[in-house]
Tab-separated table of N, CA and C in Angstrom:
chain	number	residue	atom	x	y	z
Q	78	MET	N	25.895	39.657	1.895
Q	78	MET	CA	25.163	38.638	2.623
Q	78	MET	C	26.116	37.977	3.631
Q	79	PRO	N	25.720	37.885	4.889
Q	79	PRO	CA	26.597	37.259	5.896
Q	79	PRO	C	26.736	35.757	5.627
Q	80	SER	N	27.909	35.225	5.933
Q	80	SER	CA	28.104	33.788	5.712
Q	80	SER	C	27.446	32.992	6.834
Q	81	VAL	N	27.005	31.806	6.491
Q	81	VAL	CA	26.347	30.911	7.434
Q	81	VAL	C	27.300	29.753	7.696
Q	82	THR	N	27.440	29.398	8.959
Q	82	THR	CA	28.292	28.265	9.309
Q	82	THR	C	27.420	27.100	9.775
Q	83	GLU	N	28.043	25.945	9.837
Q	83	GLU	CA	27.332	24.749	10.311
Q	83	GLU	C	26.708	24.962	11.687
Q	84	ALA	N	27.404	25.681	12.543
Q	84	ALA	CA	26.956	25.832	13.932
Q	84	ALA	C	25.854	26.866	14.101
Q	85	ASP	N	25.590	27.681	13.085
Q	85	ASP	CA	24.538	28.686	13.205
Q	85	ASP	C	23.184	28.000	13.369
Q	86	PRO	N	22.322	28.567	14.202
Q	86	PRO	CA	21.004	27.957	14.385
Q	86	PRO	C	20.196	28.022	13.087
Q	87	LEU	N	19.360	27.032	12.912
Q	87	LEU	CA	18.473	26.977	11.748
Q	87	LEU	C	17.151	27.650	12.088
Q	88	PRO	N	16.669	28.531	11.241
Q	88	PRO	CA	15.304	29.019	11.437
Q	88	PRO	C	14.335	27.832	11.286
Q	89	ASP	N	13.199	27.910	11.931
Q	89	ASP	CA	12.230	26.803	11.905
Q	89	ASP	C	11.856	26.382	10.488
Q	90	ASP	N	11.597	27.365	9.614
Q	90	ASP	CA	11.188	27.011	8.251
Q	90	ASP	C	12.316	26.329	7.488
Q	91	GLU	N	13.554	26.717	7.741
Q	91	GLU	CA	14.695	26.082	7.082
Q	91	GLU	C	14.901	24.664	7.604
Q	92	LEU	N	14.682	24.460	8.900
Q	92	LEU	CA	14.756	23.106	9.456
Q	92	LEU	C	13.747	22.202	8.753
Q	93	GLU	N	12.526	22.673	8.615
Q	93	GLU	CA	11.484	21.866	7.979
Q	93	GLU	C	11.796	21.605	6.511
Q	94	ARG	N	12.362	22.588	5.823
Q	94	ARG	CA	12.743	22.388	4.422
Q	94	ARG	C	13.795	21.293	4.317
Q	95	ARG	N	14.777	21.332	5.193
Q	95	ARG	CA	15.848	20.330	5.169
Q	95	ARG	C	15.334	18.947	5.568
Q	96	ILE	N	14.450	18.888	6.535
Q	96	ILE	CA	13.842	17.606	6.897
Q	96	ILE	C	13.082	17.040	5.703
Q	97	GLY	N	12.356	17.885	4.991
Q	97	GLY	CA	11.635	17.442	3.798
Q	97	GLY	C	12.574	16.877	2.740
Q	98	LEU	N	13.727	17.507	2.567
Q	98	LEU	CA	14.714	17.003	1.607
Q	98	LEU	C	15.283	15.658	2.063
Q	99	MET	N	15.527	15.520	3.358
Q	99	MET	CA	16.027	14.251	3.889
Q	99	MET	C	14.987	13.146	3.669
Q	100	GLN	N	13.731	13.454	3.930
Q	100	GLN	CA	12.674	12.464	3.733
Q	100	GLN	C	12.542	12.097	2.248
Q	101	ALA	N	12.721	13.066	1.372
Q	101	ALA	CA	12.680	12.781	-0.064
Q	101	ALA	C	13.849	11.869	-0.458
Q	102	ALA	N	15.005	12.076	0.146
Q	102	ALA	CA	16.162	11.209	-0.125
Q	102	ALA	C	15.867	9.786	0.334
Q	103	TRP	N	15.280	9.640	1.516
Q	103	TRP	CA	14.895	8.306	2.000
Q	103	TRP	C	13.909	7.650	1.037
Q	104	ASN	N	12.899	8.404	0.625
Q	104	ASN	CA	11.886	7.861	-0.277
Q	104	ASN	C	12.508	7.422	-1.594
Q	105	HIS	N	13.425	8.222	-2.106
Q	105	HIS	CA	14.083	7.867	-3.365
Q	105	HIS	C	14.911	6.593	-3.186
Q	106	PHE	N	15.670	6.511	-2.098
Q	106	PHE	CA	16.457	5.306	-1.852
Q	106	PHE	C	15.550	4.085	-1.747
Q	107	ASP	N	14.474	4.200	-0.991
Q	107	ASP	CA	13.552	3.076	-0.820
Q	107	ASP	C	12.927	2.668	-2.152
Q	108	ASP	N	12.544	3.652	-2.967
Q	108	ASP	CA	11.963	3.352	-4.283
Q	108	ASP	C	12.974	2.652	-5.187
Q	109	VAL	N	14.186	3.183	-5.238
Q	109	VAL	CA	15.218	2.602	-6.099
Q	109	VAL	C	15.581	1.201	-5.622
Q	110	SER	N	15.786	1.032	-4.314
Q	110	SER	CA	16.194	-0.279	-3.815
Q	110	SER	C	15.100	-1.323	-4.016
Q	111	GLY	N	13.861	-0.888	-4.071
Q	111	GLY	CA	12.767	-1.812	-4.332
Q	111	GLY	C	12.579	-2.132	-5.802
Q	112	ALA	N	13.180	-1.325	-6.667
Q	112	ALA	CA	12.968	-1.493	-8.106
Q	112	ALA	C	14.116	-2.191	-8.828
Q	113	VAL	N	15.316	-2.147	-8.265
Q	113	VAL	CA	16.464	-2.739	-8.975
Q	113	VAL	C	16.578	-4.226	-8.652
Q	114	ALA	N	17.175	-4.943	-9.577
Q	114	ALA	CA	17.393	-6.380	-9.376
Q	114	ALA	C	18.473	-6.597	-8.321
Q	115	ALA	N	18.384	-7.731	-7.621
Q	115	ALA	CA	19.357	-8.023	-6.562
Q	115	ALA	C	20.780	-8.143	-7.085
Q	116	PRO	N	21.025	-8.885	-8.161
Q	116	PRO	CA	22.406	-8.903	-8.653
Q	116	PRO	C	22.686	-7.615	-9.421
Q	117	LEU	N	23.735	-6.933	-9.052
Q	117	LEU	CA	24.104	-5.683	-9.698
Q	117	LEU	C	25.300	-5.912	-10.619
Q	118	VAL	N	25.463	-5.009	-11.568
Q	118	VAL	CA	26.623	-5.056	-12.448
Q	118	VAL	C	27.864	-4.798	-11.600
Q	119	LYS	N	28.906	-5.560	-11.838
Q	119	LYS	CA	30.147	-5.385	-11.076
Q	119	LYS	C	30.765	-4.027	-11.397
Q	120	GLY	N	31.541	-3.529	-10.447
Q	120	GLY	CA	32.226	-2.262	-10.637
Q	120	GLY	C	33.379	-2.381	-11.621
Q	121	PRO	N	34.082	-1.280	-11.902
Q	121	PRO	CA	35.141	-1.292	-12.900
Q	121	PRO	C	36.293	-2.244	-12.575
Q	122	ARG	N	36.457	-2.570	-11.328
Q	122	ARG	CA	37.519	-3.513	-10.941
Q	122	ARG	C	36.948	-4.895	-10.621
Q	123	GLY	N	35.701	-5.121	-11.013
Q	123	GLY	CA	35.098	-6.438	-10.855
Q	123	GLY	C	34.439	-6.710	-9.524
Q	124	GLY	N	34.331	-5.720	-8.659
Q	124	GLY	CA	33.744	-5.949	-7.336
Q	124	GLY	C	32.513	-5.103	-7.103
Q	125	GLY	N	32.171	-4.994	-5.867
Q	125	GLY	CA	31.016	-4.196	-5.470
Q	125	GLY	C	29.995	-5.033	-4.733
Q	126	ARG	N	29.244	-4.362	-3.898
Q	126	ARG	CA	28.213	-5.046	-3.114
Q	126	ARG	C	26.973	-5.285	-3.949
Q	127	GLU	N	26.216	-6.272	-3.531
Q	127	GLU	CA	24.925	-6.547	-4.148
Q	127	GLU	C	23.866	-5.657	-3.496
Q	128	ARG	N	22.694	-5.591	-4.119
Q	128	ARG	CA	21.614	-4.711	-3.653
Q	128	ARG	C	21.290	-4.898	-2.170
Q	129	ASP	N	21.078	-6.129	-1.748
Q	129	ASP	CA	20.652	-6.361	-0.367
Q	129	ASP	C	21.713	-5.931	0.639
Q	130	HIS	N	22.957	-6.068	0.284
Q	130	HIS	CA	24.039	-5.638	1.175
Q	130	HIS	C	24.076	-4.114	1.262
Q	131	ILE	N	23.837	-3.431	0.144
Q	131	ILE	CA	23.801	-1.961	0.151
Q	131	ILE	C	22.626	-1.473	0.994
Q	132	VAL	N	21.473	-2.093	0.820
Q	132	VAL	CA	20.284	-1.704	1.598
Q	132	VAL	C	20.555	-1.892	3.083
Q	133	ARG	N	21.102	-3.037	3.446
Q	133	ARG	CA	21.407	-3.298	4.860
Q	133	ARG	C	22.397	-2.262	5.392
Q	134	HIS	N	23.419	-1.940	4.597
Q	134	HIS	CA	24.418	-0.947	5.001
Q	134	HIS	C	23.759	0.409	5.276
Q	135	VAL	N	22.865	0.836	4.412
Q	135	VAL	CA	22.221	2.143	4.594
Q	135	VAL	C	21.393	2.154	5.875
Q	136	TYR	N	20.608	1.102	6.102
Q	136	TYR	CA	19.760	1.071	7.284
Q	136	TYR	C	20.569	0.944	8.571
Q	137	VAL	N	21.629	0.138	8.560
Q	137	VAL	CA	22.478	0.012	9.751
Q	137	VAL	C	23.181	1.335	10.027
Q	138	SER	N	23.629	2.015	8.979
Q	138	SER	CA	24.282	3.321	9.169
Q	138	SER	C	23.326	4.334	9.772
Q	139	GLU	N	22.068	4.318	9.317
Q	139	GLU	CA	21.091	5.228	9.911
Q	139	GLU	C	20.960	4.947	11.402
Q	140	ARG	N	20.798	3.673	11.740
Q	140	ARG	CA	20.609	3.308	13.152
Q	140	ARG	C	21.839	3.613	13.988
Q	141	HIS	N	22.986	3.235	13.498
Q	141	HIS	CA	24.206	3.338	14.303
Q	141	HIS	C	24.834	4.733	14.255
Q	142	ASN	N	24.908	5.324	13.083
Q	142	ASN	CA	25.657	6.579	12.936
Q	142	ASN	C	24.819	7.836	13.068
Q	143	PHE	N	23.562	7.763	12.710
Q	143	PHE	CA	22.767	8.982	12.674
Q	143	PHE	C	21.740	9.051	13.800
Q	144	TRP	N	20.939	8.003	13.978
Q	144	TRP	CA	19.896	8.046	15.002
Q	144	TRP	C	20.478	8.195	16.396
Q	145	ARG	N	21.590	7.584	16.647
Q	145	ARG	CA	22.192	7.666	17.987
Q	145	ARG	C	22.614	9.090	18.342
Q	146	LYS	N	22.852	9.906	17.346
Q	146	LYS	CA	23.240	11.301	17.600
Q	146	LYS	C	22.135	12.063	18.319
Q	147	VAL	N	20.895	11.588	18.183
Q	147	VAL	CA	19.772	12.242	18.858
Q	147	VAL	C	19.101	11.295	19.857
Q	148	GLY	N	19.880	10.364	20.382
Q	148	GLY	CA	19.432	9.537	21.495
Q	148	GLY	C	18.588	8.327	21.163
Q	149	ILE	N	18.498	7.939	19.902
Q	149	ILE	CA	17.706	6.758	19.536
Q	149	ILE	C	18.646	5.564	19.422
Q	150	ARG	N	18.378	4.547	20.226
Q	150	ARG	CA	19.209	3.346	20.235
Q	150	ARG	C	18.397	2.162	19.728
Q	151	GLU	N	18.876	1.535	18.687
Q	151	GLU	CA	18.243	0.344	18.136
Q	151	GLU	C	19.336	-0.671	17.838
Q	152	ASP	N	18.985	-1.928	17.917
Q	152	ASP	CA	19.916	-3.012	17.624
Q	152	ASP	C	20.303	-2.957	16.151
Q	153	ASP	N	21.598	-2.858	15.880
Q	153	ASP	CA	22.075	-2.767	14.501
Q	153	ASP	C	21.762	-4.005	13.683
Q	154	GLU	N	21.628	-5.138	14.317
Q	154	GLU	CA	21.424	-6.382	13.579
Q	154	GLU	C	19.953	-6.710	13.350
Q	155	ALA	N	19.069	-5.966	13.958
Q	155	ALA	CA	17.641	-6.267	13.825
Q	155	ALA	C	17.178	-6.006	12.396
Q	156	ARG	N	16.428	-6.938	11.858
Q	156	ARG	CA	15.802	-6.751	10.551
Q	156	ARG	C	14.550	-5.915	10.764
Q	157	LEU	N	14.370	-4.909	9.946
Q	157	LEU	CA	13.217	-4.035	10.095
Q	157	LEU	C	12.248	-4.233	8.944
Q	158	THR	N	10.962	-4.276	9.279
Q	158	THR	CA	9.950	-4.235	8.230
Q	158	THR	C	9.877	-2.789	7.736
Q	159	SER	N	9.228	-2.578	6.612
Q	159	SER	CA	9.111	-1.208	6.104
Q	159	SER	C	8.308	-0.336	7.078
Q	160	GLU	N	7.335	-0.938	7.777
Q	160	GLU	CA	6.551	-0.179	8.756
Q	160	GLU	C	7.415	0.224	9.961
Q	161	GLU	N	8.253	-0.707	10.430
Q	161	GLU	CA	9.143	-0.394	11.555
Q	161	GLU	C	10.159	0.686	11.158
Q	162	LEU	N	10.690	0.581	9.956
Q	162	LEU	CA	11.644	1.582	9.486
Q	162	LEU	C	10.974	2.949	9.402
Q	163	ALA	N	9.760	3.012	8.870
Q	163	ALA	CA	9.036	4.278	8.774
Q	163	ALA	C	8.798	4.864	10.164
Q	164	TRP	N	8.418	4.009	11.109
Q	164	TRP	CA	8.179	4.468	12.477
Q	164	TRP	C	9.462	5.017	13.102
Q	165	LEU	N	10.589	4.314	12.893
Q	165	LEU	CA	11.853	4.779	13.460
Q	165	LEU	C	12.339	6.055	12.788
Q	166	ARG	N	12.115	6.180	11.500
Q	166	ARG	CA	12.484	7.424	10.817
Q	166	ARG	C	11.627	8.581	11.329
Q	167	ASP	N	10.358	8.320	11.611
Q	167	ASP	CA	9.504	9.357	12.209
Q	167	ASP	C	10.037	9.754	13.587
Q	168	ARG	N	10.483	8.774	14.364
Q	168	ARG	CA	11.097	9.067	15.674
Q	168	ARG	C	12.346	9.924	15.508
Q	169	PHE	N	13.155	9.613	14.500
Q	169	PHE	CA	14.375	10.371	14.220
Q	169	PHE	C	14.027	11.824	13.898
Q	170	VAL	N	13.049	12.034	13.036
Q	170	VAL	CA	12.628	13.391	12.681
Q	170	VAL	C	12.093	14.116	13.916
Q	171	ALA	N	11.297	13.440	14.724
Q	171	ALA	CA	10.769	14.058	15.950
Q	171	ALA	C	11.906	14.438	16.898
Q	172	ALA	N	12.909	13.570	17.003
Q	172	ALA	CA	14.055	13.864	17.868
Q	172	ALA	C	14.840	15.062	17.337
Q	173	ILE	N	15.014	15.151	16.034
Q	173	ILE	CA	15.691	16.319	15.450
Q	173	ILE	C	14.925	17.583	15.800
Q	174	ARG	N	13.608	17.544	15.681
Q	174	ARG	CA	12.796	18.718	16.015
Q	174	ARG	C	12.923	19.072	17.499
Q	175	GLU	N	12.965	18.043	18.341
Q	175	GLU	CA	13.143	18.278	19.779
Q	175	GLU	C	14.485	18.943	20.070
Q	176	TYR	N	15.539	18.400	19.496
Q	176	TYR	CA	16.871	18.978	19.685
Q	176	TYR	C	16.903	20.411	19.171
Q	177	HIS	N	16.272	20.653	18.047
Q	177	HIS	CA	16.211	22.003	17.488
Q	177	HIS	C	15.490	22.946	18.453
Q	178	ALA	N	14.357	22.511	18.973
Q	178	ALA	CA	13.582	23.351	19.901
Q	178	ALA	C	14.379	23.687	21.155
Q	179	ASP	N	15.212	22.732	21.583
Q	179	ASP	CA	16.043	22.943	22.774
Q	179	ASP	C	17.358	23.650	22.468
Q	180	GLY	N	17.650	23.849	21.181
Q	180	GLY	CA	18.911	24.498	20.804
Q	180	GLY	C	20.126	23.612	20.996
Q	181	ARG	N	19.914	22.283	20.978
Q	181	ARG	CA	21.017	21.342	21.208
Q	181	ARG	C	21.554	20.789	19.893
Q	182	PRO	N	22.855	20.564	19.828
Q	182	PRO	CA	23.390	19.847	18.668
Q	182	PRO	C	23.150	18.350	18.839
Q	183	ALA	N	23.365	17.616	17.784
Q	183	ALA	CA	23.265	16.153	17.818
Q	183	ALA	C	24.638	15.638	18.225
Q	184	ARG	N	24.822	15.483	19.516
Q	184	ARG	CA	26.140	15.253	20.097
Q	184	ARG	C	27.039	16.400	19.652
Q	185	ARG	N	28.071	16.101	18.889
Q	185	ARG	CA	28.962	17.180	18.435
Q	185	ARG	C	28.597	17.684	17.045
Q	186	TRP	N	27.604	17.102	16.433
Q	186	TRP	CA	27.207	17.505	15.080
Q	186	TRP	C	26.115	18.558	15.123
Q	187	PRO	N	26.277	19.657	14.392
Q	187	PRO	CA	25.145	20.576	14.244
Q	187	PRO	C	24.005	19.860	13.517
Q	188	LEU	N	22.780	20.223	13.816
Q	188	LEU	CA	21.637	19.556	13.201
Q	188	LEU	C	21.653	19.671	11.677
Q	189	ARG	N	22.081	20.808	11.154
Q	189	ARG	CA	22.098	20.945	9.697
Q	189	ARG	C	23.055	19.931	9.076
Q	190	PHE	N	24.154	19.605	9.774
Q	190	PHE	CA	25.074	18.590	9.253
Q	190	PHE	C	24.458	17.197	9.357
Q	191	LEU	N	23.830	16.884	10.476
Q	191	LEU	CA	23.194	15.577	10.660
Q	191	LEU	C	22.159	15.319	9.566
Q	192	ILE	N	21.329	16.307	9.307
Q	192	ILE	CA	20.286	16.150	8.292
Q	192	ILE	C	20.919	15.977	6.914
Q	193	ARG	N	21.874	16.832	6.580
Q	193	ARG	CA	22.516	16.754	5.276
Q	193	ARG	C	23.254	15.442	5.089
Q	194	ARG	N	23.970	15.001	6.109
Q	194	ARG	CA	24.747	13.760	6.020
Q	194	ARG	C	23.824	12.548	5.863
Q	195	THR	N	22.720	12.539	6.577
Q	195	THR	CA	21.753	11.450	6.467
Q	195	THR	C	21.188	11.385	5.047
Q	196	ALA	N	20.782	12.528	4.512
Q	196	ALA	CA	20.220	12.577	3.157
Q	196	ALA	C	21.278	12.204	2.123
Q	197	GLN	N	22.481	12.731	2.274
Q	197	GLN	CA	23.551	12.458	1.315
Q	197	GLN	C	23.871	10.976	1.267
Q	198	HIS	N	23.881	10.337	2.415
Q	198	HIS	CA	24.213	8.915	2.466
Q	198	HIS	C	23.170	8.090	1.714
Q	199	ALA	N	21.899	8.392	1.929
Q	199	ALA	CA	20.837	7.664	1.225
Q	199	ALA	C	20.911	7.921	-0.277
Q	200	MET	N	21.128	9.162	-0.672
Q	200	MET	CA	21.192	9.487	-2.100
Q	200	MET	C	22.417	8.867	-2.765
Q	201	ASP	N	23.539	8.894	-2.090
Q	201	ASP	CA	24.760	8.317	-2.657
Q	201	ASP	C	24.545	6.844	-3.007
Q	202	HIS	N	23.901	6.126	-2.110
Q	202	HIS	CA	23.680	4.702	-2.363
Q	202	HIS	C	22.518	4.463	-3.330
Q	203	ALA	N	21.561	5.359	-3.394
Q	203	ALA	CA	20.511	5.253	-4.421
Q	203	ALA	C	21.147	5.400	-5.798
Q	204	TRP	N	22.050	6.354	-5.943
Q	204	TRP	CA	22.732	6.549	-7.224
Q	204	TRP	C	23.607	5.343	-7.557
Q	205	GLU	N	24.252	4.777	-6.542
Q	205	GLU	CA	25.055	3.570	-6.774
Q	205	GLU	C	24.174	2.443	-7.305
Q	206	LEU	N	23.019	2.251	-6.686
Q	206	LEU	CA	22.097	1.209	-7.154
Q	206	LEU	C	21.645	1.483	-8.587
Q	207	GLU	N	21.318	2.725	-8.881
Q	207	GLU	CA	20.894	3.071	-10.235
Q	207	GLU	C	22.020	2.836	-11.240
Q	208	ASP	N	23.220	3.266	-10.903
Q	208	ASP	CA	24.373	3.139	-11.803
Q	208	ASP	C	24.728	1.686	-12.094
Q	209	ARG	N	24.563	0.840	-11.088
Q	209	ARG	CA	25.005	-0.550	-11.228
Q	209	ARG	C	23.861	-1.512	-11.526
Q	210	SER	N	22.676	-0.983	-11.757
Q	210	SER	CA	21.538	-1.829	-12.074
Q	210	SER	C	21.660	-2.344	-13.506
Q	211	PRO	N	21.398	-3.635	-13.721
Q	211	PRO	CA	21.438	-4.144	-15.101
Q	211	PRO	C	20.369	-3.435	-15.936
Q	212	ALA	N	20.708	-3.111	-17.158
Q	212	ALA	CA	19.772	-2.370	-18.036
Q	212	ALA	C	18.595	-3.199	-18.467
């Protein structure tokens, strides 16, 4: 089987599969962040962010680090309602599809990396919230 690299183009069905996984990661993060208590158990060294700070970090990272890769510019400090966030995430997915159709990378990032990194970031922080949630 030939090896696949980050820069190799994604077949359309594989792009859609990966987008679906990214959306599932977002949904899981949103579900977890809505279900855990705001004060979290401190980390092993007595520190760590609280729920609202983690949520803000994830959303700001999406806006600043990921959406901009496909030309979407939003104010990092703006508070988003869940409807606005859903609309912007839909714009992000549409932009990824546009870049894919044009054969363009997301700036210097291959689309498969952008999608994976976006999903990984949401899942990493969902797991953090789950791990540090009071029982």
